[in-house]
Amino acid sequence: MKRIVFLDYVRVVACFLVMLVHASENFYGAPGSTDMAGPQSLLLNETDRLWVSVYDGFSRMSVPLFIIVSAFLLVPMKSGETMWSFYRSRALRILPPFIIFLVLYSTLPMLWGQIDSATSMTDISRIPLNFPTLAGHLWFMYPLIGLYLFIPIISPWIRNAGKREEIFFIALFALSTCMPWMARVWGELWGQCFWNEYHMLWYFSGYLGYLVLAHYIRVHLGWSRRRRLTAGGLALAAGAFVTIYSFYIQATPGVLHDTPVIETGWAFCTINCLVLTAGAFLMFTCIGEKAACPAVTEISKLSYGMYLMHIFWLGFWVGIFKTDYPLPTPAAIPAIAIATFLSCYATAKVISLVPGSKWIIGAGRGFRFSKSSPVLAS
């Protein structure tokens, strides 16, 4: 199958941005936190405040981009495919590597003293329930699996829905992404209260909105490349500014902050992150190459395994560039991210040479090219 070239670029960039987010979190986590920010945050100085805001804020499109890529490829299900065959193909692709890394994150950190045996046993016992103590990045797998479970259910509707119906859904989704900001002003909204979290727009909120947005762009958005580039660039700039500034204006150095509060604008289902992500994706669709360079294609195929393993490498490079041979924050954050990215690629490449490696790091599949999709044809 011929690959959809721009999706390879999206995957590579999104994979790197995930690592940039986690590299940045080492510069505002409160004392005692792991390689990712904990419940409380502490900025040490104005330099950290600025560069954490810029690097981490801009990179918050990473998770929604991954979701859009999956939805772009999988929604709706192929005609004639059953719910159970879809579940089987998705489970075989993502669950074996996921389970293996749940076990690895529950055990390997004991070798270098990051966790004790009691913590390890607790993490192992909780594998059916949640991610291990030192693998917070694996939170993403649970909503992703949830979306996969829902795709067969939404496929009949989305296959028959027209442009206006999808716009209506996306509009309600966009309104739901305004609620975190609206709640800061007006408090609980549309049925929310201390005993009810299921507000009026609950069923239009969350990552499902990105799934419908991906289908709308693929099927209904017939904009020219120039229009997509212009609109995407403006949306990316506006979304990035709000996402970056929302953190910067709140994160006063030397003050212990509640992380969820100063990260309100960094939640993946906020209006600014939606605009940022949609703008970036529209710009990616303007890539007109017939084939990506071999390195991009290869990294794209290995990106799932790189994502799963990157926290192992991240801590090592944080120790190098923040502690042992400290760099200024503007250089340290990208250095940690780049070194982690390259280390993960090298590790995943070596593992990929082992027979049966797909069960450890996954296997990138080809993307079928659809000439009926305006985004790809224009």
mmCIF file of C-alpha atoms in Angstrom:
data_model
loop_
_atom_site.group_PDB
_atom_site.id
_atom_site.type_symbol
_atom_site.label_atom_id
_atom_site.label_comp_id
_atom_site.label_asym_id
_atom_site.label_seq_id
_atom_site.Cartn_x
_atom_site.Cartn_y
_atom_site.Cartn_z
ATOM 1 C CA MET A 1 0.000 0.000 0.000
ATOM 2 C CA LYS A 2 1.142 3.499 -0.788
ATOM 3 C CA ARG A 3 1.788 5.619 2.297
ATOM 4 C CA ILE A 4 0.046 8.920 2.943
ATOM 5 C CA VAL A 5 3.230 10.941 3.114
ATOM 6 C CA PHE A 6 2.114 13.854 5.266
ATOM 7 C CA LEU A 7 0.881 11.486 7.998
ATOM 8 C CA ASP A 8 4.411 10.137 8.355
ATOM 9 C CA TYR A 9 5.612 13.685 9.003
ATOM 10 C CA VAL A 10 2.811 14.242 11.522
ATOM 11 C CA ARG A 11 3.762 11.108 13.421
ATOM 12 C CA VAL A 12 7.452 11.985 13.557
ATOM 13 C CA VAL A 13 6.839 15.555 14.707
ATOM 14 C CA ALA A 14 4.184 14.520 17.245
ATOM 15 C CA CYS A 15 6.520 11.854 18.654
ATOM 16 C CA PHE A 16 9.284 14.415 19.125
ATOM 17 C CA LEU A 17 6.905 16.952 20.671
ATOM 18 C CA VAL A 18 5.811 14.402 23.287
ATOM 19 C CA MET A 19 9.446 14.124 24.344
ATOM 20 C CA LEU A 20 9.817 17.912 24.329
ATOM 21 C CA VAL A 21 6.819 18.182 26.666
ATOM 22 C CA HIS A 22 8.349 15.723 29.105
ATOM 23 C CA ALA A 23 11.786 17.307 28.862
ATOM 24 C CA SER A 24 10.188 20.646 29.790
ATOM 25 C CA GLU A 25 8.364 19.146 32.759
ATOM 26 C CA ASN A 26 11.703 18.541 34.470
ATOM 27 C CA PHE A 27 12.047 22.311 34.788
ATOM 28 C CA TYR A 28 8.829 23.037 36.660
ATOM 29 C CA GLY A 29 8.102 19.902 38.645
ATOM 30 C CA ALA A 30 8.079 20.490 42.378
ATOM 31 C CA PRO A 31 10.798 18.794 44.490
ATOM 32 C CA GLY A 32 10.164 15.067 44.721
ATOM 33 C CA SER A 33 8.391 14.784 41.370
ATOM 34 C CA THR A 34 9.524 12.280 38.730
ATOM 35 C CA ASP A 35 10.491 13.019 35.126
ATOM 36 C CA MET A 36 6.978 14.377 34.638
ATOM 37 C CA ALA A 37 5.252 17.151 36.540
ATOM 38 C CA GLY A 38 3.419 16.153 39.689
ATOM 39 C CA PRO A 39 0.370 17.629 41.448
ATOM 40 C CA GLN A 40 2.360 20.756 42.312
ATOM 41 C CA SER A 41 4.734 22.859 40.231
ATOM 42 C CA LEU A 42 7.585 25.226 41.027
ATOM 43 C CA LEU A 43 9.382 27.514 38.579
ATOM 44 C CA LEU A 44 12.823 28.485 39.877
ATOM 45 C CA ASN A 45 13.414 31.648 37.869
ATOM 46 C CA GLU A 46 12.174 33.817 35.018
ATOM 47 C CA THR A 47 14.251 31.954 32.443
ATOM 48 C CA ASP A 48 12.620 28.655 33.318
ATOM 49 C CA ARG A 49 9.229 30.345 33.297
ATOM 50 C CA LEU A 50 9.702 31.675 29.762
ATOM 51 C CA TRP A 51 11.227 28.627 28.120
ATOM 52 C CA VAL A 52 9.003 26.054 29.795
ATOM 53 C CA SER A 53 6.030 28.105 28.607
ATOM 54 C CA VAL A 54 7.337 28.233 25.030
ATOM 55 C CA TYR A 55 8.609 24.687 24.584
ATOM 56 C CA ASP A 56 5.934 22.869 26.536
ATOM 57 C CA GLY A 57 3.054 25.103 25.479
ATOM 58 C CA PHE A 58 3.784 24.830 21.751
ATOM 59 C CA SER A 59 4.204 21.053 22.049
ATOM 60 C CA ARG A 60 0.746 20.479 23.510
ATOM 61 C CA MET A 61 -0.569 19.671 20.038
ATOM 62 C CA SER A 62 1.293 16.352 20.188
ATOM 63 C CA VAL A 63 -1.388 14.118 21.725
ATOM 64 C CA PRO A 64 -4.300 15.459 19.631
ATOM 65 C CA LEU A 65 -2.169 15.053 16.494
ATOM 66 C CA PHE A 66 -1.685 11.365 17.289
ATOM 67 C CA ILE A 67 -5.436 10.975 17.735
ATOM 68 C CA ILE A 68 -6.170 12.761 14.462
ATOM 69 C CA VAL A 69 -3.727 10.510 12.606
ATOM 70 C CA SER A 70 -5.447 7.379 13.958
ATOM 71 C CA ALA A 71 -8.880 8.733 13.128
ATOM 72 C CA PHE A 72 -7.768 9.863 9.669
ATOM 73 C CA LEU A 73 -6.763 6.278 8.902
ATOM 74 C CA LEU A 74 -9.440 4.274 10.686
ATOM 75 C CA VAL A 75 -12.710 6.242 10.612
ATOM 76 C CA PRO A 76 -15.089 4.980 9.442
ATOM 77 C CA MET A 77 -14.343 1.285 9.497
ATOM 78 C CA LYS A 78 -13.849 -0.395 6.139
ATOM 79 C CA SER A 79 -17.066 -1.445 4.456
ATOM 80 C CA GLY A 80 -17.860 -5.025 5.402
ATOM 81 C CA GLU A 81 -15.513 -5.089 8.395
ATOM 82 C CA THR A 82 -17.128 -6.336 11.579
ATOM 83 C CA MET A 83 -16.775 -4.821 15.010
ATOM 84 C CA TRP A 84 -14.933 -7.901 16.234
ATOM 85 C CA SER A 85 -12.451 -8.022 13.354
ATOM 86 C CA PHE A 86 -11.697 -4.343 13.939
ATOM 87 C CA TYR A 87 -11.131 -4.940 17.654
ATOM 88 C CA ARG A 88 -8.923 -7.927 16.901
ATOM 89 C CA SER A 89 -6.686 -6.034 14.468
ATOM 90 C CA ARG A 90 -6.325 -3.057 16.821
ATOM 91 C CA ALA A 91 -5.694 -5.255 19.870
ATOM 92 C CA LEU A 92 -2.983 -7.265 18.126
ATOM 93 C CA ARG A 93 -1.300 -4.072 17.014
ATOM 94 C CA ILE A 94 -1.175 -2.074 20.253
ATOM 95 C CA LEU A 95 -1.801 -4.324 23.260
ATOM 96 C CA PRO A 96 1.227 -6.684 23.262
ATOM 97 C CA PRO A 97 3.816 -3.835 23.258
ATOM 98 C CA PHE A 98 1.709 -1.882 25.749
ATOM 99 C CA ILE A 99 1.537 -4.797 28.190
ATOM 100 C CA ILE A 100 5.251 -5.526 27.824
ATOM 101 C CA PHE A 101 6.140 -1.932 28.692
ATOM 102 C CA LEU A 102 3.724 -1.906 31.625
ATOM 103 C CA VAL A 103 5.765 -4.780 33.036
ATOM 104 C CA LEU A 104 9.106 -3.163 32.149
ATOM 105 C CA TYR A 105 8.222 0.129 33.851
ATOM 106 C CA SER A 106 7.084 -1.844 36.893
ATOM 107 C CA THR A 107 10.349 -3.757 37.226
ATOM 108 C CA LEU A 108 13.395 -2.271 35.458
ATOM 109 C CA PRO A 109 13.603 0.914 37.603
ATOM 110 C CA MET A 110 14.508 -1.327 40.554
ATOM 111 C CA LEU A 111 17.865 -2.010 38.852
ATOM 112 C CA TRP A 112 18.981 1.610 39.267
ATOM 113 C CA GLY A 113 17.189 2.228 42.547
ATOM 114 C CA GLN A 114 14.424 4.466 41.285
ATOM 115 C CA ILE A 115 11.755 2.305 42.951
ATOM 116 C CA ASP A 116 11.880 -0.354 45.654
ATOM 117 C CA SER A 117 10.512 -3.885 45.514
ATOM 118 C CA ALA A 118 7.309 -2.938 47.311
ATOM 119 C CA THR A 119 6.515 -0.254 44.739
ATOM 120 C CA SER A 120 7.357 -2.684 41.972
ATOM 121 C CA MET A 121 4.965 -5.304 43.303
ATOM 122 C CA THR A 122 2.237 -2.725 43.728
ATOM 123 C CA ASP A 123 2.722 -1.508 40.157
ATOM 124 C CA ILE A 124 2.609 -5.056 38.806
ATOM 125 C CA SER A 125 -0.557 -5.845 40.764
ATOM 126 C CA ARG A 126 -2.216 -2.738 39.326
ATOM 127 C CA ILE A 127 -1.363 -3.462 35.684
ATOM 128 C CA PRO A 128 -4.956 -4.472 34.889
ATOM 129 C CA LEU A 129 -6.134 -1.202 36.417
ATOM 130 C CA ASN A 130 -3.715 1.590 35.514
ATOM 131 C CA PHE A 131 -0.200 2.608 34.493
ATOM 132 C CA PRO A 132 2.853 2.159 36.777
ATOM 133 C CA THR A 133 4.248 4.850 39.064
ATOM 134 C CA LEU A 134 7.043 5.896 36.683
ATOM 135 C CA ALA A 135 5.096 5.552 33.436
ATOM 136 C CA GLY A 136 2.687 8.446 33.581
ATOM 137 C CA HIS A 137 2.987 8.921 29.833
ATOM 138 C CA LEU A 138 1.075 5.668 29.332
ATOM 139 C CA TRP A 139 -2.122 7.457 30.405
ATOM 140 C CA PHE A 140 -2.615 8.149 26.697
ATOM 141 C CA MET A 141 -3.129 4.476 25.906
ATOM 142 C CA TYR A 142 -6.377 4.316 27.850
ATOM 143 C CA PRO A 143 -8.296 7.050 25.982
ATOM 144 C CA LEU A 144 -6.788 5.725 22.732
ATOM 145 C CA ILE A 145 -8.150 2.253 23.474
ATOM 146 C CA GLY A 146 -11.451 3.869 24.402
ATOM 147 C CA LEU A 147 -11.612 5.578 21.007
ATOM 148 C CA TYR A 148 -10.833 2.301 19.268
ATOM 149 C CA LEU A 149 -13.688 0.678 21.187
ATOM 150 C CA PHE A 150 -16.011 3.452 20.037
ATOM 151 C CA ILE A 151 -15.006 3.593 16.349
ATOM 152 C CA PRO A 152 -17.278 0.677 15.300
ATOM 153 C CA ILE A 153 -20.149 2.360 17.105
ATOM 154 C CA ILE A 154 -19.712 5.777 15.511
ATOM 155 C CA SER A 155 -18.751 4.476 12.059
ATOM 156 C CA PRO A 156 -22.324 3.942 10.767
ATOM 157 C CA TRP A 157 -23.266 7.497 11.717
ATOM 158 C CA ILE A 158 -20.138 9.127 10.375
ATOM 159 C CA ARG A 159 -20.335 7.121 7.128
ATOM 160 C CA ASN A 160 -23.820 8.506 6.457
ATOM 161 C CA ALA A 161 -23.523 11.948 8.048
ATOM 162 C CA GLY A 162 -23.329 14.917 5.770
ATOM 163 C CA LYS A 163 -21.096 17.941 6.001
ATOM 164 C CA ARG A 164 -23.600 19.975 8.026
ATOM 165 C CA GLU A 165 -24.131 17.201 10.567
ATOM 166 C CA GLU A 166 -20.403 16.884 11.175
ATOM 167 C CA ILE A 167 -20.016 20.665 11.458
ATOM 168 C CA PHE A 168 -22.780 20.633 14.085
ATOM 169 C CA PHE A 169 -20.945 17.953 16.087
ATOM 170 C CA ILE A 170 -17.608 19.768 15.793
ATOM 171 C CA ALA A 171 -19.230 23.064 16.853
ATOM 172 C CA LEU A 172 -20.576 21.461 20.035
ATOM 173 C CA PHE A 173 -17.189 19.844 20.638
ATOM 174 C CA ALA A 174 -15.500 23.241 20.224
ATOM 175 C CA LEU A 175 -17.967 24.765 22.692
ATOM 176 C CA SER A 176 -17.159 22.008 25.192
ATOM 177 C CA THR A 177 -13.456 22.867 24.906
ATOM 178 C CA CYS A 178 -14.281 26.390 26.095
ATOM 179 C CA MET A 179 -15.687 25.064 29.363
ATOM 180 C CA PRO A 180 -12.369 24.878 31.291
ATOM 181 C CA TRP A 181 -11.911 28.603 30.697
ATOM 182 C CA MET A 182 -15.570 29.449 31.284
ATOM 183 C CA ALA A 183 -15.468 27.566 34.596
ATOM 184 C CA ARG A 184 -12.671 29.853 35.772
ATOM 185 C CA VAL A 185 -15.113 32.762 35.483
ATOM 186 C CA TRP A 186 -18.555 31.300 36.146
ATOM 187 C CA GLY A 187 -17.853 28.094 38.057
ATOM 188 C CA GLU A 188 -19.829 24.919 37.394
ATOM 189 C CA LEU A 189 -21.702 24.870 34.106
ATOM 190 C CA TRP A 190 -24.695 23.192 32.473
ATOM 191 C CA GLY A 191 -25.565 20.669 35.138
ATOM 192 C CA GLN A 192 -22.149 20.270 36.744
ATOM 193 C CA CYS A 193 -22.088 20.133 40.520
ATOM 194 C CA PHE A 194 -20.153 18.298 43.192
ATOM 195 C CA TRP A 195 -22.243 15.163 42.638
ATOM 196 C CA ASN A 196 -22.634 15.318 38.836
ATOM 197 C CA GLU A 197 -19.802 15.687 36.344
ATOM 198 C CA TYR A 198 -21.904 14.771 33.290
ATOM 199 C CA HIS A 199 -22.702 18.218 31.940
ATOM 200 C CA MET A 200 -24.911 19.061 28.948
ATOM 201 C CA LEU A 201 -22.087 18.685 26.407
ATOM 202 C CA TRP A 202 -20.467 15.628 27.997
ATOM 203 C CA TYR A 203 -21.279 13.408 25.019
ATOM 204 C CA PHE A 204 -19.739 15.881 22.576
ATOM 205 C CA SER A 205 -16.604 16.477 24.619
ATOM 206 C CA GLY A 206 -13.249 14.750 24.944
ATOM 207 C CA TYR A 207 -11.078 13.163 22.298
ATOM 208 C CA LEU A 208 -14.032 11.950 20.247
ATOM 209 C CA GLY A 209 -14.243 15.480 18.870
ATOM 210 C CA TYR A 210 -10.791 15.145 17.321
ATOM 211 C CA LEU A 211 -11.923 11.904 15.709
ATOM 212 C CA VAL A 212 -14.859 13.617 13.983
ATOM 213 C CA LEU A 213 -12.661 16.585 13.067
ATOM 214 C CA ALA A 214 -10.181 14.272 11.329
ATOM 215 C CA HIS A 215 -12.950 12.694 9.262
ATOM 216 C CA TYR A 216 -14.362 16.097 8.352
ATOM 217 C CA ILE A 217 -10.981 17.314 7.121
ATOM 218 C CA ARG A 218 -10.392 14.149 5.113
ATOM 219 C CA VAL A 219 -13.812 13.938 3.481
ATOM 220 C CA HIS A 220 -15.510 17.311 3.489
ATOM 221 C CA LEU A 221 -12.829 20.016 3.566
ATOM 222 C CA GLY A 222 -12.184 20.797 -0.083
ATOM 223 C CA TRP A 223 -9.934 23.805 0.477
ATOM 224 C CA SER A 224 -7.037 24.493 -1.844
ATOM 225 C CA ARG A 225 -3.515 23.928 -0.572
ATOM 226 C CA ARG A 226 -2.951 27.684 -0.372
ATOM 227 C CA ARG A 227 -6.078 28.212 1.711
ATOM 228 C CA ARG A 228 -5.193 25.370 4.062
ATOM 229 C CA LEU A 229 -1.683 26.723 4.483
ATOM 230 C CA THR A 230 -2.914 30.248 5.229
ATOM 231 C CA ALA A 231 -5.746 29.242 7.572
ATOM 232 C CA GLY A 232 -3.579 26.616 9.238
ATOM 233 C CA GLY A 233 -0.739 29.045 9.827
ATOM 234 C CA LEU A 234 -3.040 31.636 11.374
ATOM 235 C CA ALA A 235 -4.743 29.049 13.583
ATOM 236 C CA LEU A 236 -1.421 27.589 14.683
ATOM 237 C CA ALA A 237 -0.056 31.024 15.580
ATOM 238 C CA ALA A 238 -3.187 32.033 17.508
ATOM 239 C CA GLY A 239 -3.488 28.704 19.311
ATOM 240 C CA ALA A 240 0.214 28.631 20.175
ATOM 241 C CA PHE A 241 0.152 32.175 21.564
ATOM 242 C CA VAL A 242 -2.788 31.509 23.889
ATOM 243 C CA THR A 243 -1.439 28.114 24.973
ATOM 244 C CA ILE A 244 2.015 29.510 25.756
ATOM 245 C CA TYR A 245 0.789 32.719 27.389
ATOM 246 C CA SER A 246 -1.838 30.952 29.525
ATOM 247 C CA PHE A 247 0.938 29.184 31.416
ATOM 248 C CA TYR A 248 3.391 32.074 31.457
ATOM 249 C CA ILE A 249 0.965 34.542 33.012
ATOM 250 C CA GLN A 250 0.165 32.186 35.908
ATOM 251 C CA ALA A 251 3.494 30.488 36.642
ATOM 252 C CA THR A 252 5.099 32.940 39.044
ATOM 253 C CA PRO A 253 8.677 31.849 39.891
ATOM 254 C CA GLY A 254 9.308 30.832 43.488
ATOM 255 C CA VAL A 255 5.638 30.096 44.189
ATOM 256 C CA LEU A 256 4.293 26.567 44.645
ATOM 257 C CA HIS A 257 1.404 26.164 42.210
ATOM 258 C CA ASP A 258 -1.288 23.540 41.769
ATOM 259 C CA THR A 259 -0.321 21.972 38.455
ATOM 260 C CA PRO A 260 -3.882 21.488 37.103
ATOM 261 C CA VAL A 261 -4.558 25.196 37.626
ATOM 262 C CA ILE A 262 -1.552 26.616 35.782
ATOM 263 C CA GLU A 263 -1.934 23.904 33.122
ATOM 264 C CA THR A 264 -5.568 24.757 32.385
ATOM 265 C CA GLY A 265 -4.611 26.024 28.920
ATOM 266 C CA TRP A 266 -2.434 22.973 28.341
ATOM 267 C CA ALA A 267 -5.278 20.472 28.625
ATOM 268 C CA PHE A 268 -5.641 18.749 25.270
ATOM 269 C CA CYS A 269 -9.364 19.466 25.036
ATOM 270 C CA THR A 270 -9.255 23.238 25.485
ATOM 271 C CA ILE A 271 -10.242 25.614 22.698
ATOM 272 C CA ASN A 272 -6.723 27.004 22.293
ATOM 273 C CA CYS A 273 -5.208 23.520 21.993
ATOM 274 C CA LEU A 274 -7.920 22.580 19.499
ATOM 275 C CA VAL A 275 -7.109 25.626 17.353
ATOM 276 C CA LEU A 276 -3.370 24.950 17.650
ATOM 277 C CA THR A 277 -3.766 21.304 16.632
ATOM 278 C CA ALA A 278 -6.201 21.941 13.781
ATOM 279 C CA GLY A 279 -3.920 24.633 12.390
ATOM 280 C CA ALA A 280 -0.871 22.403 12.532
ATOM 281 C CA PHE A 281 -2.677 19.498 10.910
ATOM 282 C CA LEU A 282 -3.978 21.665 8.074
ATOM 283 C CA MET A 283 -0.430 22.808 7.410
ATOM 284 C CA PHE A 284 0.811 19.218 7.368
ATOM 285 C CA THR A 285 -1.786 18.347 4.725
ATOM 286 C CA CYS A 286 -0.047 20.810 2.414
ATOM 287 C CA ILE A 287 2.978 18.528 2.129
ATOM 288 C CA GLY A 288 2.918 17.497 -1.501
ATOM 289 C CA GLU A 289 5.791 15.029 -1.684
ATOM 290 C CA LYS A 290 5.103 11.716 -3.403
ATOM 291 C CA ALA A 291 7.334 9.950 -0.902
ATOM 292 C CA ALA A 292 8.837 10.996 2.404
ATOM 293 C CA CYS A 293 12.564 10.734 2.917
ATOM 294 C CA PRO A 294 13.542 7.247 4.139
ATOM 295 C CA ALA A 295 14.433 8.485 7.631
ATOM 296 C CA VAL A 296 10.973 10.004 8.164
ATOM 297 C CA THR A 297 9.222 6.859 6.957
ATOM 298 C CA GLU A 298 11.349 4.646 9.180
ATOM 299 C CA ILE A 299 10.905 6.799 12.280
ATOM 300 C CA SER A 300 7.169 6.915 11.620
ATOM 301 C CA LYS A 301 7.050 3.119 11.584
ATOM 302 C CA LEU A 302 8.980 2.974 14.856
ATOM 303 C CA SER A 303 7.174 5.869 16.552
ATOM 304 C CA TYR A 304 4.902 3.699 18.706
ATOM 305 C CA GLY A 305 7.829 1.848 20.245
ATOM 306 C CA MET A 306 9.748 5.111 20.654
ATOM 307 C CA TYR A 307 6.822 6.626 22.530
ATOM 308 C CA LEU A 308 6.493 3.600 24.808
ATOM 309 C CA MET A 309 10.178 3.554 25.800
ATOM 310 C CA HIS A 310 11.095 7.219 25.889
ATOM 311 C CA ILE A 311 10.760 7.789 29.634
ATOM 312 C CA PHE A 312 13.577 5.284 30.210
ATOM 313 C CA TRP A 313 15.920 7.420 28.118
ATOM 314 C CA LEU A 314 14.516 10.779 29.227
ATOM 315 C CA GLY A 315 15.677 10.403 32.827
ATOM 316 C CA PHE A 316 19.186 9.527 31.672
ATOM 317 C CA TRP A 317 19.521 12.631 29.498
ATOM 318 C CA VAL A 318 17.982 14.868 32.166
ATOM 319 C CA GLY A 319 20.797 13.716 34.444
ATOM 320 C CA ILE A 320 23.354 14.646 31.772
ATOM 321 C CA PHE A 321 22.074 18.027 30.613
ATOM 322 C CA LYS A 322 20.458 19.286 33.807
ATOM 323 C CA THR A 323 22.674 17.823 36.554
ATOM 324 C CA ASP A 324 26.039 16.437 35.449
ATOM 325 C CA TYR A 325 26.822 18.865 32.636
ATOM 326 C CA PRO A 326 24.130 21.507 33.037
ATOM 327 C CA LEU A 327 23.135 23.643 30.080
ATOM 328 C CA PRO A 328 21.125 26.872 30.208
ATOM 329 C CA THR A 329 17.404 26.103 30.179
ATOM 330 C CA PRO A 330 16.828 27.335 26.574
ATOM 331 C CA ALA A 331 19.414 24.781 25.406
ATOM 332 C CA ALA A 332 18.866 22.045 28.002
ATOM 333 C CA ILE A 333 15.211 21.340 27.186
ATOM 334 C CA PRO A 334 15.687 20.765 23.430
ATOM 335 C CA ALA A 335 18.984 18.937 24.067
ATOM 336 C CA ILE A 336 17.215 16.486 26.389
ATOM 337 C CA ALA A 337 14.388 16.013 23.886
ATOM 338 C CA ILE A 338 16.686 15.532 20.879
ATOM 339 C CA ALA A 339 19.001 13.123 22.719
ATOM 340 C CA THR A 340 15.995 11.152 23.973
ATOM 341 C CA PHE A 341 14.469 11.047 20.488
ATOM 342 C CA LEU A 342 17.682 9.792 18.870
ATOM 343 C CA SER A 343 18.305 7.251 21.633
ATOM 344 C CA CYS A 344 14.773 5.891 21.286
ATOM 345 C CA TYR A 345 15.129 5.666 17.532
ATOM 346 C CA ALA A 346 18.430 3.770 17.819
ATOM 347 C CA THR A 347 16.989 1.407 20.432
ATOM 348 C CA ALA A 348 13.788 0.794 18.481
ATOM 349 C CA LYS A 349 15.798 0.226 15.296
ATOM 350 C CA VAL A 350 17.948 -2.414 16.968
ATOM 351 C CA ILE A 351 14.880 -4.134 18.446
ATOM 352 C CA SER A 352 13.185 -4.053 15.024
ATOM 353 C CA LEU A 353 15.954 -6.313 13.674
ATOM 354 C CA VAL A 354 14.944 -9.059 16.101
ATOM 355 C CA PRO A 355 12.407 -11.608 14.828
ATOM 356 C CA GLY A 356 8.990 -10.953 16.343
ATOM 357 C CA SER A 357 9.881 -7.358 17.229
ATOM 358 C CA LYS A 358 6.383 -6.177 16.328
ATOM 359 C CA TRP A 359 5.151 -7.695 19.579
ATOM 360 C CA ILE A 360 7.606 -5.468 21.500
ATOM 361 C CA ILE A 361 7.571 -2.131 19.679
ATOM 362 C CA GLY A 362 4.713 -2.472 17.210
ATOM 363 C CA ALA A 363 5.020 -2.330 13.449
ATOM 364 C CA GLY A 364 4.230 0.654 11.262
ATOM 365 C CA ARG A 365 1.781 -0.271 8.520
ATOM 366 C CA GLY A 366 1.214 1.289 5.142
ATOM 367 C CA PHE A 367 -1.416 3.983 4.706
ATOM 368 C CA ARG A 368 -3.841 3.520 1.834
ATOM 369 C CA PHE A 369 -4.028 6.536 -0.457
ATOM 370 C CA SER A 370 -7.565 7.671 -1.239
ATOM 371 C CA LYS A 371 -7.997 9.816 -4.336
ATOM 372 C CA SER A 372 -11.509 10.682 -3.165
ATOM 373 C CA SER A 373 -10.120 12.668 -0.272
ATOM 374 C CA PRO A 374 -9.896 16.386 -1.184
ATOM 375 C CA VAL A 375 -7.056 16.929 1.287
ATOM 376 C CA LEU A 376 -4.902 14.393 -0.512
ATOM 377 C CA ALA A 377 -5.921 15.152 -4.044
ATOM 378 C CA SER A 378 -5.619 18.936 -4.126
#
